[in-house]
Short mmCIF file of C-alpha atoms and ligand atoms in Angstrom, two decimals:
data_model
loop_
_atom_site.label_atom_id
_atom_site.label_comp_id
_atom_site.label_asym_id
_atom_site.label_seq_id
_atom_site.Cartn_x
_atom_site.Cartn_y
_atom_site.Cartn_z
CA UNK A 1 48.60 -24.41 15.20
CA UNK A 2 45.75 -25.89 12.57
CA UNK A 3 46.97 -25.02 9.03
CA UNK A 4 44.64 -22.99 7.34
CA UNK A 5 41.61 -23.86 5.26
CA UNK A 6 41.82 -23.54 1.00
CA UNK A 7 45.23 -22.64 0.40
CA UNK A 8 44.59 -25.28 -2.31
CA UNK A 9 42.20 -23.29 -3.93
CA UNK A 10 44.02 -20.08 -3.52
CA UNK A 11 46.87 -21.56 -4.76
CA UNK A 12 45.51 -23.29 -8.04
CA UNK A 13 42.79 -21.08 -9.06
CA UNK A 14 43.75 -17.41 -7.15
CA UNK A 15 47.32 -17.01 -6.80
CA UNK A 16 45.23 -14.40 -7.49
CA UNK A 17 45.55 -15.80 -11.36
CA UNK A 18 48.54 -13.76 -12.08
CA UNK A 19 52.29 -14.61 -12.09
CA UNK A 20 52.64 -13.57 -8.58
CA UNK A 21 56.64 -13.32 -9.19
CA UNK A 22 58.13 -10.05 -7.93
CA UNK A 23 54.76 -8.59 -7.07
CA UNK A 24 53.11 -6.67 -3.97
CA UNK A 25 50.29 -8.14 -2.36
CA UNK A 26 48.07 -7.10 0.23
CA UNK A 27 46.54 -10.28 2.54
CA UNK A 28 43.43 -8.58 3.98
CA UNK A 29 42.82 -11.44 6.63
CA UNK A 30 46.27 -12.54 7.66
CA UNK A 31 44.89 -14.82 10.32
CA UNK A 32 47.37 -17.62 10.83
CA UNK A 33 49.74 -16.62 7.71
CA UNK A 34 48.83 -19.61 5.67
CA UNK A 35 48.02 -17.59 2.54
CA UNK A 36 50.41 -15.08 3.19
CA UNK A 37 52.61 -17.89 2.98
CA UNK A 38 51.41 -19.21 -0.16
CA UNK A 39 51.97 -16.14 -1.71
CA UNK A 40 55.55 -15.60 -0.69
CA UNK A 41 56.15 -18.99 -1.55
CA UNK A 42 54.67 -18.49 -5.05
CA UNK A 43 57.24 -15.49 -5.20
CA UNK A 44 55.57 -12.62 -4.61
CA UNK A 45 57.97 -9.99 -3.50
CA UNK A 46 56.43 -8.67 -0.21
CA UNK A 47 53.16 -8.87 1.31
CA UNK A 48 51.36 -6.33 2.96
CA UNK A 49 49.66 -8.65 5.93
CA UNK A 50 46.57 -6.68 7.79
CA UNK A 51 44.74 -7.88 10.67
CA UNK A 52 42.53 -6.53 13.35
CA UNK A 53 43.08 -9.36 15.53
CA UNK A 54 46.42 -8.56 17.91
CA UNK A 55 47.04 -12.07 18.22
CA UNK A 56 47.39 -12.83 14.41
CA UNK A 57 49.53 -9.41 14.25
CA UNK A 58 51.62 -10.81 16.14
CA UNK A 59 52.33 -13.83 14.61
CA UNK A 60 52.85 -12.25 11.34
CA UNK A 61 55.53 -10.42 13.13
CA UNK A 62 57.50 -13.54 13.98
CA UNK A 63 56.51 -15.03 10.48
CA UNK A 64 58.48 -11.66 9.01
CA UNK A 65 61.64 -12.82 10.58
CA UNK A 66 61.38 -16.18 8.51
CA UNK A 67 60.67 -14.42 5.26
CA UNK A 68 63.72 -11.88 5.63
CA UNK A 69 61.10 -8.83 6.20
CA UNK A 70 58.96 -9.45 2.70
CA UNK A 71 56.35 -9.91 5.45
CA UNK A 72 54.90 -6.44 6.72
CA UNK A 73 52.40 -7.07 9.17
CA UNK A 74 49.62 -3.93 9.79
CA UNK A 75 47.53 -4.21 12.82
CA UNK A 76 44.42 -2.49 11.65
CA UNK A 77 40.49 -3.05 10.10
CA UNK A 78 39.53 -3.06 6.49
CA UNK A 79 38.23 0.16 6.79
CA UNK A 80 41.64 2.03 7.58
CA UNK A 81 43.74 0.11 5.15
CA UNK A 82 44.35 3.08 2.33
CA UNK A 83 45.34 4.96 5.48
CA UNK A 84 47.34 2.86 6.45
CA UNK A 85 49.81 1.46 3.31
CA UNK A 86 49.72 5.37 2.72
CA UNK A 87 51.70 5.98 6.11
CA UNK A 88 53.88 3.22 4.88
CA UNK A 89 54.17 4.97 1.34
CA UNK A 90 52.00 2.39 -0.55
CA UNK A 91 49.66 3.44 -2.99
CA UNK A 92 49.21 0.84 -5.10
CA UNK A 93 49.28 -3.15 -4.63
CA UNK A 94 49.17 -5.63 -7.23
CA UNK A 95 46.72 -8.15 -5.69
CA UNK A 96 44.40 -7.94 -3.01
CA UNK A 97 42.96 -10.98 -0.50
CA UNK A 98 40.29 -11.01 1.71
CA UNK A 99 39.61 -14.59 3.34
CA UNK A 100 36.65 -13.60 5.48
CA UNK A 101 35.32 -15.27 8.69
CA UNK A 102 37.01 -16.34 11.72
CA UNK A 103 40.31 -17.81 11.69
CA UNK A 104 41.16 -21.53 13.45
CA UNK A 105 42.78 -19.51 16.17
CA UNK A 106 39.94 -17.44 16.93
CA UNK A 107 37.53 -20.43 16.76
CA UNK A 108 39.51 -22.65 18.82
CA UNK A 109 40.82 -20.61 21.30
CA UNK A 110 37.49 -20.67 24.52
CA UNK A 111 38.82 -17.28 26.16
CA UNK A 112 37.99 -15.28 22.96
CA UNK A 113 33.89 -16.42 23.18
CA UNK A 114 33.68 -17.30 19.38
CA UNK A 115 32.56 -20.40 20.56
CA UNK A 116 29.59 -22.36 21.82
CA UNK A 117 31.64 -25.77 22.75
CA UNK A 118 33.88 -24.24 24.51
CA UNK A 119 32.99 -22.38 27.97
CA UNK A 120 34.59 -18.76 27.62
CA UNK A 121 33.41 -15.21 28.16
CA UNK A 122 31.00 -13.76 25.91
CA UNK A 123 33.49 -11.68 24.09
CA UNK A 124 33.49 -12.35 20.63
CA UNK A 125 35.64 -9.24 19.36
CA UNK A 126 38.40 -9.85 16.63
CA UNK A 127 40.41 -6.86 17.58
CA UNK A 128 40.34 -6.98 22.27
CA UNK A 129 40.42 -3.10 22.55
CA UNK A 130 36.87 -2.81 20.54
CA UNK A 131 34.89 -0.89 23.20
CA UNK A 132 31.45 -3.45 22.87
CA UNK A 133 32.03 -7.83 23.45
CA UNK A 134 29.14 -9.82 22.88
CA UNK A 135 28.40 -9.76 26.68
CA UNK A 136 27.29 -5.80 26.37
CA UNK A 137 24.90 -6.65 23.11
CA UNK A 138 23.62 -10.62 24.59
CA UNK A 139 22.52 -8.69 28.42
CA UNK A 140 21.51 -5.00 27.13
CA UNK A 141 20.10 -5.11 23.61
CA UNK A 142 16.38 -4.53 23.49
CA UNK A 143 14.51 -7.97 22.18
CA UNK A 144 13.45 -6.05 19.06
CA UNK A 145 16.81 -5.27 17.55
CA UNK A 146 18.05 -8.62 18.88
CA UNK A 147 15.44 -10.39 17.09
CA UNK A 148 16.17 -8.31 13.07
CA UNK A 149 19.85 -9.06 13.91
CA UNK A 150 19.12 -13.38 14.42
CA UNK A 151 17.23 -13.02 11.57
CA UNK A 152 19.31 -10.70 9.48
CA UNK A 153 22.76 -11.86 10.77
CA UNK A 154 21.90 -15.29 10.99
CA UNK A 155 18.77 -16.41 8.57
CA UNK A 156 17.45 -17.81 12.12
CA UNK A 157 13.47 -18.74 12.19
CA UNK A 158 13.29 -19.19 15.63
CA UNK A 159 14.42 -15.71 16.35
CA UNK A 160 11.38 -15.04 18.54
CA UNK A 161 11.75 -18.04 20.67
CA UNK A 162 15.30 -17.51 21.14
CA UNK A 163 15.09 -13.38 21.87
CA UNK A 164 12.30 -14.31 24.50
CA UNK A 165 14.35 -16.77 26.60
CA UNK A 166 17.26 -14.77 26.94
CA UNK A 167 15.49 -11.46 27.63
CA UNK A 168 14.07 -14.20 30.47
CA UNK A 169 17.46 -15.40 31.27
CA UNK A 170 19.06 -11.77 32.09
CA UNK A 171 16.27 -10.43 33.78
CA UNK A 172 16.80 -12.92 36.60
CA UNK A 173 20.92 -12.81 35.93
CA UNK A 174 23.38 -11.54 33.62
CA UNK A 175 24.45 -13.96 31.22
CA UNK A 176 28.49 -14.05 31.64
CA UNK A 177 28.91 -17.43 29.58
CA UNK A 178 29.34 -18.65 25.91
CA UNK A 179 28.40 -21.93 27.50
CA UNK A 180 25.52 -20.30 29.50
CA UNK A 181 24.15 -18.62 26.58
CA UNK A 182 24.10 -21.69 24.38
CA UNK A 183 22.41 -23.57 27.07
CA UNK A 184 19.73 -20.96 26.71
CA UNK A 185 19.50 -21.36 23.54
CA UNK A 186 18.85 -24.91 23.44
CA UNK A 187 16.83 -25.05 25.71
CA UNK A 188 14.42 -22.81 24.26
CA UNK A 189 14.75 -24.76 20.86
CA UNK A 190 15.57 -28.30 21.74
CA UNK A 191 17.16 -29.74 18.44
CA UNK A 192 15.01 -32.41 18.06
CA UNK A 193 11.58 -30.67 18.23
CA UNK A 194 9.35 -27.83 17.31
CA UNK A 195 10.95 -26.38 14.57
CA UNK A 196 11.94 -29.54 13.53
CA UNK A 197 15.34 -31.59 13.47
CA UNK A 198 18.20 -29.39 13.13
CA UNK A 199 21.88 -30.68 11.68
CA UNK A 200 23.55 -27.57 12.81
CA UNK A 201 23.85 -26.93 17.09
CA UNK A 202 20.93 -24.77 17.80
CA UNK A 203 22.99 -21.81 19.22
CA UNK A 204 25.13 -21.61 15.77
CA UNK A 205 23.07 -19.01 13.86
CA UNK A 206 22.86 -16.91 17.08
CA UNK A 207 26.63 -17.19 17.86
CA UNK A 208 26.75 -16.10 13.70
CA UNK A 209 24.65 -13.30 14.38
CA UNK A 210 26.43 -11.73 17.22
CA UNK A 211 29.69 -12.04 15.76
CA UNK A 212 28.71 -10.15 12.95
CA UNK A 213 27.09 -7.58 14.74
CA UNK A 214 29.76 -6.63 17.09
CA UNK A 215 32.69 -6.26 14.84
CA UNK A 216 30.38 -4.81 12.10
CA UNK A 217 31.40 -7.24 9.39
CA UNK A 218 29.40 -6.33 6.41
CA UNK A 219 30.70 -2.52 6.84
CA UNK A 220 33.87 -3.68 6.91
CA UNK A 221 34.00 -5.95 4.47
CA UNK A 222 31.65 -2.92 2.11
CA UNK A 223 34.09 -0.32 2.85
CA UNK A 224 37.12 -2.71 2.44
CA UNK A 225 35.91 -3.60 -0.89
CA UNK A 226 35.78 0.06 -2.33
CA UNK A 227 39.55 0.73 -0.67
CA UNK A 228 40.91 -2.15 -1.96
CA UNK A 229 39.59 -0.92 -5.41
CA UNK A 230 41.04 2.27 -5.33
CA UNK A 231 44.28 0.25 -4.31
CA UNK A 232 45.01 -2.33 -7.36
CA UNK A 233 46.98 -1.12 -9.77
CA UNK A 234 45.60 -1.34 -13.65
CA UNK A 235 45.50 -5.35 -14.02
CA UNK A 236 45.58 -6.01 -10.02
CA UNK A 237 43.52 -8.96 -9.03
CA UNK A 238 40.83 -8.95 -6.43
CA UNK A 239 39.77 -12.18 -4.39
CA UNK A 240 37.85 -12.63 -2.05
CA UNK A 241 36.51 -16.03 -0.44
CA UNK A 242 33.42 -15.88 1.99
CA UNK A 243 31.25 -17.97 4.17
CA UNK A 244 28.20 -16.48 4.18
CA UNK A 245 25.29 -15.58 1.83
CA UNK A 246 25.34 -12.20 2.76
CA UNK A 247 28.97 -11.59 2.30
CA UNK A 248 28.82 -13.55 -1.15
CA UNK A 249 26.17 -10.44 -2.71
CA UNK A 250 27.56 -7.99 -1.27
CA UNK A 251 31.37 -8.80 -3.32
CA UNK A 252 28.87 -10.02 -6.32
CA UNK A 253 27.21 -6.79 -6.40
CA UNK A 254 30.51 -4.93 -5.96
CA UNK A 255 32.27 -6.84 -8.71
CA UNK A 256 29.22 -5.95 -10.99
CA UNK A 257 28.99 -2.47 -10.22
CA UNK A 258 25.84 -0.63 -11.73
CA UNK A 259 27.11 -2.28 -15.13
CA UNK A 260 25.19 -5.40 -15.13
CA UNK A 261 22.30 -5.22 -12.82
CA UNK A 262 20.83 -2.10 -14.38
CA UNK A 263 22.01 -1.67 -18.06
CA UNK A 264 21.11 -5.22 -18.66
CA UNK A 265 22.45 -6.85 -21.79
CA UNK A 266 25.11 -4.70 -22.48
CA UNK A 267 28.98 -5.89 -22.87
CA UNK A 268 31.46 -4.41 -21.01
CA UNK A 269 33.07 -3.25 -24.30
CA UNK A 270 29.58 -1.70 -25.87
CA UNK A 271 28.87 0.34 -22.01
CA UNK A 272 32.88 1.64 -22.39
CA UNK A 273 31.47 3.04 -26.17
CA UNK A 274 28.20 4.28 -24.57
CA UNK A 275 30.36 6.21 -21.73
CA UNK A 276 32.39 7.29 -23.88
CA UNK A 277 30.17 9.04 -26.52
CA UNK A 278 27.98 10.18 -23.31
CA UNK A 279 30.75 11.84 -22.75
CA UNK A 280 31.59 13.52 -25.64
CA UNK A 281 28.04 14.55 -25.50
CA UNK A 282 28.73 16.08 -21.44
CA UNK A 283 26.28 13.90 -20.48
CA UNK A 284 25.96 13.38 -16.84
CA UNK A 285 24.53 10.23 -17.08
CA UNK A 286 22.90 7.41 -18.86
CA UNK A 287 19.58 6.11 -18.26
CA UNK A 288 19.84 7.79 -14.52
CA UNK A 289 23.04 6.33 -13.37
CA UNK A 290 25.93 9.08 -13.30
CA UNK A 291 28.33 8.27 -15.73
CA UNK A 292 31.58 6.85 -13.58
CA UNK A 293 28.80 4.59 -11.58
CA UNK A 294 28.43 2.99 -15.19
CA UNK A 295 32.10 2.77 -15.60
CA UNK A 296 32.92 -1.48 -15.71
CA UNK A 297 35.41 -0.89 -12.23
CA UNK A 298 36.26 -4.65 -12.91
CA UNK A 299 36.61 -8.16 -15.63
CA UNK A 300 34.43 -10.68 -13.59
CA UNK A 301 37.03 -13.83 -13.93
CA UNK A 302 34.71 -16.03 -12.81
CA UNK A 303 30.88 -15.80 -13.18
CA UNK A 304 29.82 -18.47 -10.39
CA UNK A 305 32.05 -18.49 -7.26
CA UNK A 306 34.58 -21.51 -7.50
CA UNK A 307 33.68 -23.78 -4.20
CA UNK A 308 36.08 -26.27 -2.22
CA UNK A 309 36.51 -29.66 -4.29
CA UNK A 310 35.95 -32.78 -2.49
CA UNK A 311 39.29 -33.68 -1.40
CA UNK A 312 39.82 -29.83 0.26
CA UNK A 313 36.41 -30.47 1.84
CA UNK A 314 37.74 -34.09 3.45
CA UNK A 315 41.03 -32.56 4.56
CA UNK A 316 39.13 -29.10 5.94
CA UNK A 317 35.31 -29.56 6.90
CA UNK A 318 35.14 -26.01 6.76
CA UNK A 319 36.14 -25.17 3.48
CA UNK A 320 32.60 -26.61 2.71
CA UNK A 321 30.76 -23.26 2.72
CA UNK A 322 33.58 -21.46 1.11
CA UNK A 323 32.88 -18.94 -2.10
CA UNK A 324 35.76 -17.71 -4.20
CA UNK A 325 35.06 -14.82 -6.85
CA UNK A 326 38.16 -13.00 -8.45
CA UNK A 327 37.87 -9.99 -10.35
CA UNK A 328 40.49 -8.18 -12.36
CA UNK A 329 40.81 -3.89 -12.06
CA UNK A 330 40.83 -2.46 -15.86
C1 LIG B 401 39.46 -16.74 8.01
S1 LIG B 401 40.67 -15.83 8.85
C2 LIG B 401 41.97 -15.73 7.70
C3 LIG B 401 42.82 -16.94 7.65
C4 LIG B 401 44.06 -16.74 6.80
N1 LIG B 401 43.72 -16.59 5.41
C5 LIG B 401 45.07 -17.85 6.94
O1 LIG B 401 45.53 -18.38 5.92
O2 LIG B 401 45.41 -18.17 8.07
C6 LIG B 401 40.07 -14.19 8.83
C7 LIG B 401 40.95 -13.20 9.56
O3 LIG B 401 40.53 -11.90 9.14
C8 LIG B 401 40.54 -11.02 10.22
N2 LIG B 401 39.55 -9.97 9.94
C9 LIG B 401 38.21 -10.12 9.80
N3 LIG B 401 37.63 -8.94 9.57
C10 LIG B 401 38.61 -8.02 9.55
C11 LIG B 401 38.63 -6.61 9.36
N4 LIG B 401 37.51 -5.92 9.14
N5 LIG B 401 39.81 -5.98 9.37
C12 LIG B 401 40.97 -6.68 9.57
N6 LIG B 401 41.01 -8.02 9.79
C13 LIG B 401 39.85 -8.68 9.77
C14 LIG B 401 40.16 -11.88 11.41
O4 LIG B 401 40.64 -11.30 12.61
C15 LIG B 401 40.83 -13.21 11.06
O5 LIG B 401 42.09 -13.32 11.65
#
């Protein structure tokens, strides 16, 4: 199996900054187990290893053999993860990963339809026994909402072009195919052409779209955020690493809370002394925001995302994209 993009980064700048010894960490996005692995190498005491994907579950079961059990693998979303530890007695952790995206598995493997090299079904789900695969949304979603999800989902400008030739495409057949559906694709926007020379395969900010769409990734990742938060323990570390604009504000905004983008130029110390005497004063809230919105949730640890150095980027293409904020719980 491909190792595992960043672990370099993760393990230099993350190890989620803290002495990892004897701690309890929670991997969000166990994937292939290389940063679960990091972690227990860096001696973290156990790791709580979450997945949705049954395939990855399962290889963090056989990975808990090698570790002597500090490995416990939960097959489950973001979004049920306080639910979760709690059935397993957890209710606080002291560092949190999320390593968002699709993992080499995933990508590589044709029958789970991630890809647009490699002829598969359209399925695209992370977790099988999701009721919708990308071959309900590609031959029944009307061209409207298909065309705000290309161009939400996946910054695409030729959304139009691309919405009208499948809607073309599946009124004469269903389209069954990753392969098929890329061919469409292209076809309708060659990559040398009308909307210019592309670097990236036409079909990639389609496939993008979709994938996000059907297993509802910025929910996820929104209400993942919040749970996570209400799991660190005082001084737990939050870190997250994403691919994709849209993921990257949605954990800036979180980390910032109301605190910075609407009481502009105030230190985290001064708002604490500005809750504080609100307060004392049973003040609801200051300047419109309720009072424990104004509450700093976390330190910001690093104000621009740290990024993939050159060498990472030569050994792992992919890391190229990659955005790494950490955030401490005070
Ligand atoms: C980029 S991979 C993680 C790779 C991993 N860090 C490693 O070292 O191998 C992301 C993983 O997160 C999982 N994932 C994505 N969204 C999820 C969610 N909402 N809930 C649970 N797992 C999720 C995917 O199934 C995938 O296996």
């Amino acid at each position: 199996m491909k190792q595992v993009h960043h672990i370099p980064v993760l393990c230099k700048e993350v190890l989620l900054g803290l002495s990892v010894k004897g701690k309890t960490l929670l991997d969000m996005t166990f994937g292939g187990g290389g940063h679960t692995r990091a972690m227990l190498n860096s001696g973290a005491a156990r790791v709580f290893a979450l997945d949705r994907d049954l395939t990855a579950y399962n290889i963090a079961c056989e990975l808990a053999n090698e570790y002597s059990n500090r490995i416990i693998p939960i097959h489950g979303k973001f979004s049920q993860i306080s639910q979760l530890l709690k059935q397993r007695g957890i209710m606080k952790v002291d560092g949190v990963l999320f390593d968002l995206g699709l993992s080499s598995n995933q990508l590589d493997s044709a029958s789970r339809g991630f890809s647009f090299s490699r002829d598969g079904p359209l399925d695209m789900r992370m977790d099988q026994s999701d009721r919708d695969s990308a071959y309900q949304l590609v031959n029944q979603t009307p061209p409207q909402l298909f065309m705000s999800w290309l161009r939400e989902f996946g910054e695409e400008r030729a959304a139009l072009r691309i919405v009208r030739a499948i809607c073309a495409a599946r009124e004469k057949k269903e389209i069954t195919s990753t392969l098929e559906l890329a061919q469409i694709i292209e076809t309708a926007v060659p990559r040398f052409g009308y909307m210019g020379s592309r670097k990236i395969h036409p079909a990639t900010r389609t496939f993008q779209a979709l994938r996000i769409v059907i297993n509802d990734e910025m929910g996820e990742l929104k209400q993942g955020l919040k749970q996570a938060e209400s799991l660190l323990a005082t001084g737990g570390r939050l870190a997250v690493i994403s691919f994709h604009s849209l993921e990257d504000r949605i954990v800036k905004r979180f980390f910032k809370g109301y605190t910075e983008s609407n009481l502009t130029g105030i230190t985290t110390s001064q708002l604490k002394l500005i809750v504080r005497s609100a307060k004392r004063k049973q003040l609801d809230c200051i300047d419109n925001y309720p009072i424990d919105d104004c509450l700093p949730r976390f330190n910001i640890l690093n104000k621009s995302p740290i990024t993939a150095t050159e060498a990472e980027i030569l050994c792992n293409p992919r890391s190229r994209s990659a955005k790494l904020r950490i955030a401490e719980n005070v």
